[in-house]
PDB file of C-alpha atoms in Angstrom:
ATOM      1  CA  MET A   1      23.870  68.748 -17.048  1.00 58.00           C
ATOM      2  CA  ARG A   2      22.053  65.489 -17.709  1.00 66.00           C
ATOM      3  CA  LEU A   3      24.094  62.413 -16.929  1.00 63.00           C
ATOM      4  CA  PRO A   4      24.105  59.602 -19.539  1.00 66.00           C
ATOM      5  CA  PHE A   5      21.711  56.770 -18.799  1.00 63.00           C
ATOM      6  CA  ARG A   6      23.435  53.579 -17.743  1.00 67.00           C
ATOM      7  CA  ARG A   7      21.564  50.340 -17.930  1.00 68.00           C
ATOM      8  CA  PRO A   8      21.976  48.315 -14.706  1.00 67.00           C
ATOM      9  CA  PRO A   9      23.949  45.091 -15.142  1.00 68.00           C
ATOM     10  CA  ALA A  10      21.917  41.994 -15.920  1.00 74.00           C
ATOM     11  CA  PRO A  11      21.484  39.636 -12.967  1.00 85.00           C
ATOM     12  CA  ASP A  12      23.552  36.472 -12.963  1.00 86.00           C
ATOM     13  CA  PRO A  13      21.878  33.328 -14.277  1.00 92.00           C
ATOM     14  CA  ASP A  14      21.388  30.673 -11.620  1.00 91.00           C
ATOM     15  CA  HIS A  15      23.313  28.167 -13.744  1.00 93.00           C
ATOM     16  CA  ILE A  16      25.253  27.634 -16.945  1.00 94.00           C
ATOM     17  CA  GLU A  17      25.560  24.554 -19.146  1.00 94.00           C
ATOM     18  CA  ILE A  18      28.492  23.015 -20.988  1.00 94.00           C
ATOM     19  CA  GLN A  19      28.617  20.078 -23.343  1.00 93.00           C
ATOM     20  CA  HIS A  20      30.555  16.909 -22.631  1.00 91.00           C
ATOM     21  CA  GLU A  21      30.321  14.370 -25.409  1.00 88.00           C
ATOM     22  CA  ASP A  22      26.533  13.936 -25.879  1.00 86.00           C
ATOM     23  CA  ALA A  23      25.523  15.252 -22.450  1.00 88.00           C
ATOM     24  CA  ALA A  24      24.753  18.752 -21.189  1.00 92.00           C
ATOM     25  CA  LEU A  25      26.368  19.382 -17.794  1.00 94.00           C
ATOM     26  CA  ARG A  26      24.461  21.817 -15.549  1.00 95.00           C
ATOM     27  CA  ILE A  27      26.560  24.004 -13.250  1.00 96.00           C
ATOM     28  CA  ALA A  28      24.970  26.103 -10.507  1.00 96.00           C
ATOM     29  CA  LEU A  29      26.513  29.531  -9.949  1.00 95.00           C
ATOM     30  CA  ARG A  30      27.239  31.083  -6.568  1.00 94.00           C
ATOM     31  CA  ARG A  31      28.833  34.539  -6.457  1.00 93.00           C
ATOM     32  CA  ARG A  32      30.690  35.447  -3.256  1.00 93.00           C
ATOM     33  CA  ALA A  33      32.452  38.686  -2.435  1.00 91.00           C
ATOM     34  CA  SER A  34      35.008  36.803  -0.323  1.00 93.00           C
ATOM     35  CA  ALA A  35      36.018  34.456  -3.179  1.00 93.00           C
ATOM     36  CA  ARG A  36      39.445  35.111  -4.676  1.00 94.00           C
ATOM     37  CA  ARG A  37      39.247  32.723  -7.608  1.00 94.00           C
ATOM     38  CA  LEU A  38      36.881  30.500  -9.533  1.00 96.00           C
ATOM     39  CA  THR A  39      36.278  27.131  -7.907  1.00 96.00           C
ATOM     40  CA  LEU A  40      34.277  24.047  -8.879  1.00 96.00           C
ATOM     41  CA  ARG A  41      32.724  21.496  -6.530  1.00 94.00           C
ATOM     42  CA  VAL A  42      30.789  18.312  -7.281  1.00 92.00           C
ATOM     43  CA  SER A  43      28.646  17.050  -4.411  1.00 87.00           C
ATOM     44  CA  HIS A  44      29.213  13.332  -3.901  1.00 79.00           C
ATOM     45  CA  ALA A  45      25.844  13.212  -2.130  1.00 75.00           C
ATOM     46  CA  THR A  46      23.619  14.831  -4.747  1.00 79.00           C
ATOM     47  CA  GLY A  47      25.667  15.149  -7.935  1.00 86.00           C
ATOM     48  CA  GLU A  48      25.139  18.917  -7.958  1.00 90.00           C
ATOM     49  CA  VAL A  49      27.953  20.842  -9.659  1.00 95.00           C
ATOM     50  CA  VAL A  50      28.557  24.283  -8.145  1.00 96.00           C
ATOM     51  CA  MET A  51      30.899  27.030  -9.322  1.00 95.00           C
ATOM     52  CA  THR A  52      31.842  29.847  -6.946  1.00 96.00           C
ATOM     53  CA  LEU A  53      32.696  33.183  -8.576  1.00 94.00           C
ATOM     54  CA  PRO A  54      34.499  36.238  -7.179  1.00 95.00           C
ATOM     55  CA  ALA A  55      32.474  39.448  -7.150  1.00 91.00           C
ATOM     56  CA  ARG A  56      33.786  40.869 -10.436  1.00 91.00           C
ATOM     57  CA  THR A  57      34.312  37.749 -12.539  1.00 93.00           C
ATOM     58  CA  ALA A  58      32.325  37.818 -15.793  1.00 93.00           C
ATOM     59  CA  ILE A  59      29.906  35.002 -16.604  1.00 94.00           C
ATOM     60  CA  ALA A  60      31.722  34.501 -19.920  1.00 94.00           C
ATOM     61  CA  THR A  61      34.925  33.832 -17.977  1.00 95.00           C
ATOM     62  CA  ALA A  62      33.071  31.332 -15.776  1.00 95.00           C
ATOM     63  CA  GLN A  63      31.730  29.591 -18.889  1.00 95.00           C
ATOM     64  CA  LYS A  64      35.237  29.196 -20.336  1.00 95.00           C
ATOM     65  CA  PHE A  65      36.567  27.954 -16.995  1.00 96.00           C
ATOM     66  CA  ALA A  66      33.834  25.338 -16.758  1.00 95.00           C
ATOM     67  CA  ALA A  67      34.408  24.207 -20.342  1.00 95.00           C
ATOM     68  CA  SER A  68      38.116  23.755 -19.679  1.00 95.00           C
ATOM     69  CA  HIS A  69      37.258  21.439 -16.766  1.00 95.00           C
ATOM     70  CA  ARG A  70      34.514  19.410 -18.488  1.00 94.00           C
ATOM     71  CA  ASP A  71      36.466  16.143 -18.257  1.00 94.00           C
ATOM     72  CA  TRP A  72      37.131  16.671 -14.538  1.00 95.00           C
ATOM     73  CA  ILE A  73      33.432  17.369 -13.917  1.00 95.00           C
ATOM     74  CA  ALA A  74      32.298  14.326 -15.889  1.00 93.00           C
ATOM     75  CA  LEU A  75      34.751  12.082 -14.019  1.00 92.00           C
ATOM     76  CA  ARG A  76      33.463  13.275 -10.635  1.00 91.00           C
ATOM     77  CA  LEU A  77      29.843  12.870 -11.719  1.00 91.00           C
ATOM     78  CA  ALA A  78      30.531   9.295 -12.817  1.00 89.00           C
ATOM     79  CA  LYS A  79      31.535   8.490  -9.230  1.00 86.00           C
ATOM     80  CA  VAL A  80      28.314   9.822  -7.669  1.00 86.00           C
ATOM     81  CA  PRO A  81      26.144   6.915  -6.422  1.00 82.00           C
ATOM     82  CA  GLU A  82      23.035   6.260  -8.482  1.00 86.00           C
ATOM     83  CA  ARG A  83      19.911   7.814  -7.011  1.00 89.00           C
ATOM     84  CA  VAL A  84      17.142   5.601  -5.660  1.00 94.00           C
ATOM     85  CA  ALA A  85      13.608   6.885  -6.183  1.00 95.00           C
ATOM     86  CA  LEU A  86      10.965   6.100  -3.579  1.00 97.00           C
ATOM     87  CA  GLU A  87       8.903   3.895  -5.864  1.00 96.00           C
ATOM     88  CA  ALA A  88       7.519   0.382  -5.967  1.00 97.00           C
ATOM     89  CA  GLY A  89      10.274  -2.226  -6.100  1.00 97.00           C
ATOM     90  CA  ALA A  90      13.020   0.058  -4.803  1.00 97.00           C
ATOM     91  CA  MET A  91      15.221  -1.026  -1.912  1.00 97.00           C
ATOM     92  CA  LEU A  92      16.074   1.387   0.885  1.00 96.00           C
ATOM     93  CA  PRO A  93      17.317   0.972   4.437  1.00 98.00           C
ATOM     94  CA  LEU A  94      14.996   1.515   7.384  1.00 98.00           C
ATOM     95  CA  ARG A  95      16.946   1.797  10.640  1.00 98.00           C
ATOM     96  CA  GLY A  96      19.847   0.219   8.748  1.00 98.00           C
ATOM     97  CA  VAL A  97      17.893  -2.812   7.495  1.00 98.00           C
ATOM     98  CA  PRO A  98      17.187  -3.063   3.724  1.00 98.00           C
ATOM     99  CA  HIS A  99      13.455  -2.901   2.942  1.00 98.00           C
ATOM    100  CA  ARG A 100      11.681  -3.241  -0.384  1.00 98.00           C
ATOM    101  CA  ILE A 101       8.888  -0.808  -1.243  1.00 98.00           C
ATOM    102  CA  VAL A 102       5.833  -2.908  -2.093  1.00 97.00           C
ATOM    103  CA  HIS A 103       2.750  -1.374  -3.680  1.00 97.00           C
ATOM    104  CA  ARG A 104      -0.182  -3.483  -2.439  1.00 94.00           C
ATOM    105  CA  GLY A 105      -3.066  -1.897  -4.326  1.00 91.00           C
ATOM    106  CA  THR A 106      -4.920   1.324  -4.917  1.00 90.00           C
ATOM    107  CA  ARG A 107      -7.241   1.214  -1.906  1.00 90.00           C
ATOM    108  CA  SER A 108      -5.884   3.668   0.661  1.00 87.00           C
ATOM    109  CA  ALA A 109      -4.440   2.175   3.854  1.00 91.00           C
ATOM    110  CA  ALA A 110      -1.739   2.995   6.370  1.00 94.00           C
ATOM    111  CA  THR A 111       1.855   2.591   5.187  1.00 97.00           C
ATOM    112  CA  ALA A 112       3.704   0.079   7.366  1.00 97.00           C
ATOM    113  CA  ALA A 113       6.954  -1.837   7.735  1.00 97.00           C
ATOM    114  CA  ILE A 114       6.084  -5.549   7.586  1.00 97.00           C
ATOM    115  CA  LEU A 115       7.450  -8.899   6.443  1.00 96.00           C
ATOM    116  CA  ILE A 116       6.306 -10.134   3.032  1.00 95.00           C
ATOM    117  CA  GLU A 117       7.456 -13.676   2.307  1.00 93.00           C
ATOM    118  CA  ASP A 118      10.108 -13.268   5.030  1.00 94.00           C
ATOM    119  CA  GLU A 119      11.505 -10.130   3.375  1.00 96.00           C
ATOM    120  CA  PRO A 120      11.382  -6.767   5.212  1.00 98.00           C
ATOM    121  CA  ALA A 121       9.116  -4.439   3.255  1.00 98.00           C
ATOM    122  CA  ILE A 122       7.473  -1.042   3.381  1.00 98.00           C
ATOM    123  CA  ALA A 123       3.928  -1.782   2.264  1.00 97.00           C
ATOM    124  CA  VAL A 124       2.058   1.049   0.555  1.00 97.00           C
ATOM    125  CA  SER A 125      -1.598   1.036  -0.482  1.00 96.00           C
ATOM    126  CA  CYS A 126      -2.656   4.016  -2.597  1.00 95.00           C
ATOM    127  CA  GLU A 127      -2.884   5.217  -6.182  1.00 94.00           C
ATOM    128  CA  ALA A 128       0.417   4.542  -7.965  1.00 94.00           C
ATOM    129  CA  PRO A 129       1.432   8.209  -8.451  1.00 95.00           C
ATOM    130  CA  HIS A 130       1.311   8.749  -4.680  1.00 96.00           C
ATOM    131  CA  VAL A 131       3.631   5.899  -3.625  1.00 97.00           C
ATOM    132  CA  GLY A 132       6.698   8.117  -3.250  1.00 97.00           C
ATOM    133  CA  ARG A 133       4.883  10.692  -1.148  1.00 97.00           C
ATOM    134  CA  ARG A 134       3.342   8.008   1.074  1.00 97.00           C
ATOM    135  CA  VAL A 135       6.751   6.425   1.702  1.00 98.00           C
ATOM    136  CA  ARG A 136       8.323   9.812   2.415  1.00 97.00           C
ATOM    137  CA  ASP A 137       5.523  10.674   4.881  1.00 97.00           C
ATOM    138  CA  PHE A 138       5.980   7.283   6.576  1.00 98.00           C
ATOM    139  CA  LEU A 139       9.727   7.848   6.963  1.00 98.00           C
ATOM    140  CA  ASP A 140       9.094  11.299   8.370  1.00 98.00           C
ATOM    141  CA  ARG A 141       6.714   9.907  10.994  1.00 98.00           C
ATOM    142  CA  GLU A 142       9.144   7.151  11.937  1.00 98.00           C
ATOM    143  CA  VAL A 143      12.126   9.454  12.348  1.00 98.00           C
ATOM    144  CA  ARG A 144      10.094  11.865  14.481  1.00 98.00           C
ATOM    145  CA  LYS A 145       9.033   8.970  16.689  1.00 98.00           C
ATOM    146  CA  ASP A 146      12.632   7.818  17.193  1.00 98.00           C
ATOM    147  CA  LEU A 147      13.901  11.363  17.710  1.00 98.00           C
ATOM    148  CA  ASN A 148      11.285  12.092  20.364  1.00 98.00           C
ATOM    149  CA  VAL A 149      12.196   8.932  22.277  1.00 98.00           C
ATOM    150  CA  ALA A 150      15.920   9.759  22.186  1.00 98.00           C
ATOM    151  CA  VAL A 151      15.390  13.425  23.089  1.00 98.00           C
ATOM    152  CA  ALA A 152      13.255  12.455  26.086  1.00 98.00           C
ATOM    153  CA  ALA A 153      15.920  10.035  27.324  1.00 97.00           C
ATOM    154  CA  TYR A 154      18.742  12.554  27.042  1.00 97.00           C
ATOM    155  CA  ALA A 155      16.621  15.367  28.492  1.00 97.00           C
ATOM    156  CA  ALA A 156      16.145  13.214  31.582  1.00 97.00           C
ATOM    157  CA  ALA A 157      19.886  12.545  31.770  1.00 96.00           C
ATOM    158  CA  LEU A 158      20.805  16.212  31.306  1.00 96.00           C
ATOM    159  CA  GLY A 159      17.957  17.741  33.262  1.00 95.00           C
ATOM    160  CA  GLN A 160      17.511  20.020  30.277  1.00 94.00           C
ATOM    161  CA  ALA A 161      15.180  19.832  27.255  1.00 96.00           C
ATOM    162  CA  PRO A 162      15.213  21.542  23.866  1.00 97.00           C
ATOM    163  CA  ARG A 163      12.734  24.297  23.110  1.00 96.00           C
ATOM    164  CA  ARG A 164      11.660  22.782  19.802  1.00 96.00           C
ATOM    165  CA  LEU A 165      12.511  19.873  17.485  1.00 97.00           C
ATOM    166  CA  THR A 166      12.242  20.085  13.690  1.00 97.00           C
ATOM    167  CA  VAL A 167      12.938  17.609  10.889  1.00 97.00           C
ATOM    168  CA  ARG A 168      14.278  18.777   7.535  1.00 95.00           C
ATOM    169  CA  ASP A 169      16.057  17.517   4.447  1.00 93.00           C
ATOM    170  CA  THR A 170      19.457  18.991   5.285  1.00 87.00           C
ATOM    171  CA  ARG A 171      22.482  18.379   3.059  1.00 81.00           C
ATOM    172  CA  SER A 172      25.445  19.812   4.935  1.00 81.00           C
ATOM    173  CA  ARG A 173      24.803  18.449   8.432  1.00 91.00           C
ATOM    174  CA  TRP A 174      22.813  15.706  10.129  1.00 96.00           C
ATOM    175  CA  GLY A 175      21.725  17.794  13.058  1.00 97.00           C
ATOM    176  CA  SER A 176      22.119  21.214  14.637  1.00 97.00           C
ATOM    177  CA  CYS A 177      21.338  23.100  17.819  1.00 97.00           C
ATOM    178  CA  THR A 178      20.572  26.818  17.880  1.00 96.00           C
ATOM    179  CA  ALA A 179      21.459  29.259  20.638  1.00 94.00           C
ATOM    180  CA  ALA A 180      17.746  29.427  21.449  1.00 96.00           C
ATOM    181  CA  GLY A 181      17.694  25.679  22.160  1.00 96.00           C
ATOM    182  CA  ASP A 182      16.027  24.470  18.963  1.00 97.00           C
ATOM    183  CA  LEU A 183      17.172  21.101  17.598  1.00 98.00           C
ATOM    184  CA  ASN A 184      17.082  20.315  13.875  1.00 97.00           C
ATOM    185  CA  PHE A 185      17.668  16.895  12.312  1.00 98.00           C
ATOM    186  CA  SER A 186      17.729  15.291   8.879  1.00 97.00           C
ATOM    187  CA  TRP A 187      14.871  12.890   8.122  1.00 98.00           C
ATOM    188  CA  ARG A 188      17.474  10.605   6.547  1.00 97.00           C
ATOM    189  CA  LEU A 189      18.638   9.493   9.994  1.00 98.00           C
ATOM    190  CA  ILE A 190      15.803   6.957   9.926  1.00 98.00           C
ATOM    191  CA  LEU A 191      17.725   5.176   7.167  1.00 98.00           C
ATOM    192  CA  ALA A 192      20.792   4.670   9.376  1.00 98.00           C
ATOM    193  CA  PRO A 193      21.256   2.117  12.188  1.00 98.00           C
ATOM    194  CA  PRO A 194      19.607   3.261  15.455  1.00 98.00           C
ATOM    195  CA  VAL A 195      22.940   3.975  17.172  1.00 98.00           C
ATOM    196  CA  VAL A 196      23.591   6.728  14.617  1.00 98.00           C
ATOM    197  CA  LEU A 197      20.353   8.605  15.330  1.00 98.00           C
ATOM    198  CA  ASP A 198      20.845   8.106  19.062  1.00 98.00           C
ATOM    199  CA  TYR A 199      24.389   9.491  18.889  1.00 98.00           C
ATOM    200  CA  LEU A 200      23.347  12.550  16.889  1.00 98.00           C
ATOM    201  CA  VAL A 201      20.578  13.350  19.347  1.00 98.00           C
ATOM    202  CA  ALA A 202      23.091  13.067  22.194  1.00 98.00           C
ATOM    203  CA  HIS A 203      25.506  15.306  20.255  1.00 98.00           C
ATOM    204  CA  GLU A 204      22.968  18.077  19.725  1.00 98.00           C
ATOM    205  CA  MET A 205      21.534  17.731  23.229  1.00 97.00           C
ATOM    206  CA  ALA A 206      25.047  18.189  24.647  1.00 97.00           C
ATOM    207  CA  HIS A 207      25.153  21.519  22.813  1.00 97.00           C
ATOM    208  CA  LEU A 208      22.305  22.740  25.001  1.00 96.00           C
ATOM    209  CA  ARG A 209      24.881  22.892  27.783  1.00 95.00           C
ATOM    210  CA  GLU A 210      28.097  23.404  25.780  1.00 95.00           C
ATOM    211  CA  MET A 211      27.535  25.434  22.597  1.00 95.00           C
ATOM    212  CA  ASN A 212      30.997  24.563  21.274  1.00 95.00           C
ATOM    213  CA  HIS A 213      33.251  21.608  20.533  1.00 95.00           C
ATOM    214  CA  SER A 214      35.558  22.120  23.494  1.00 96.00           C
ATOM    215  CA  SER A 215      37.048  19.374  25.624  1.00 96.00           C
ATOM    216  CA  ARG A 216      34.157  19.942  28.058  1.00 96.00           C
ATOM    217  CA  PHE A 217      31.665  19.261  25.257  1.00 97.00           C
ATOM    218  CA  TRP A 218      33.334  15.986  24.247  1.00 97.00           C
ATOM    219  CA  ALA A 219      33.626  14.861  27.862  1.00 97.00           C
ATOM    220  CA  LEU A 220      29.913  15.514  28.361  1.00 97.00           C
ATOM    221  CA  LEU A 221      28.984  13.750  25.117  1.00 97.00           C
ATOM    222  CA  ASN A 222      31.034  10.674  25.957  1.00 97.00           C
ATOM    223  CA  ASP A 223      29.408  10.538  29.390  1.00 96.00           C
ATOM    224  CA  LEU A 224      25.965  10.701  27.786  1.00 96.00           C
ATOM    225  CA  CYS A 225      26.448   8.370  24.826  1.00 97.00           C
ATOM    226  CA  PRO A 226      28.290   5.018  24.878  1.00 95.00           C
ATOM    227  CA  HIS A 227      28.650   4.648  21.100  1.00 95.00           C
ATOM    228  CA  VAL A 228      30.202   7.920  19.890  1.00 97.00           C
ATOM    229  CA  GLU A 229      33.079   6.270  18.016  1.00 97.00           C
ATOM    230  CA  GLU A 230      30.884   3.562  16.469  1.00 98.00           C
ATOM    231  CA  ALA A 231      28.352   6.079  15.154  1.00 98.00           C
ATOM    232  CA  GLU A 232      30.955   8.512  13.845  1.00 97.00           C
ATOM    233  CA  ALA A 233      32.780   5.703  12.047  1.00 97.00           C
ATOM    234  CA  TRP A 234      29.529   4.554  10.415  1.00 97.00           C
ATOM    235  CA  LEU A 235      28.711   8.086   9.248  1.00 96.00           C
ATOM    236  CA  LYS A 236      32.189   8.532   7.830  1.00 94.00           C
ATOM    237  CA  ARG A 237      31.884   5.319   5.803  1.00 93.00           C
ATOM    238  CA  HIS A 238      28.211   5.382   4.820  1.00 94.00           C
ATOM    239  CA  GLY A 239      26.690   8.764   5.591  1.00 93.00           C
ATOM    240  CA  THR A 240      27.015  10.235   2.111  1.00 89.00           C
ATOM    241  CA  ALA A 241      25.133   7.293   0.582  1.00 90.00           C
ATOM    242  CA  LEU A 242      22.008   8.207   2.570  1.00 94.00           C
ATOM    243  CA  HIS A 243      21.520  11.164   0.235  1.00 92.00           C
ATOM    244  CA  ARG A 244      20.901   8.756  -2.654  1.00 91.00           C
ATOM    245  CA  TYR A 245      17.338   8.092  -1.541  1.00 94.00           C
ATOM    246  CA  GLY A 246      14.330  10.131  -2.515  1.00 89.00           C
TER     247      GLY A 246
END
């Protein structure tokens, strides 16, 4: 007997859209087998709206759920800080100090942090379309320089060094340490005051010895780093705003 042909279910779209007044609101979809109900989240850092769906919930049901919460979504989006593009004239912090991006001409030259008329600036010389990339590359070099200095200092204090150090654009955490001894950090730490980067390096370096957040870990971290509370308080107040840039 020949069984009837059944067309496989269509894959989920990666997002849906709903209308709110004159704007289209984009909602990313994430299906999870462990989810028990539909949930909505608006990232205060990026403005991304994400809906989590249980395994068997229909997309049409998700669409209706999102539409019924359009006012809630719009209200949360209105509270997300305005993004700051890396372009000429923009202000962004470098090691916690506001700097203006200054485009100094089209002839290629090294990007540098300098004073221009007594104002801290990041001076960029290149073709206009490449300003953002040049600034981003400069910030990446600067954060790697600061990270390497801090890692070397804490490696000497611990008598233990990481296997590898990488820099990424992470959203959920500022740094991490793998079981293999690899350290990962957000490039955005170069925007924060130096004590914040130093603290986060100490935090992840401490995980090389204590891969947990036990009392032993915190005792070790406080022995290594004198400004744990100061840095954590700064991140709690200002950390989310660092995701505005770029």
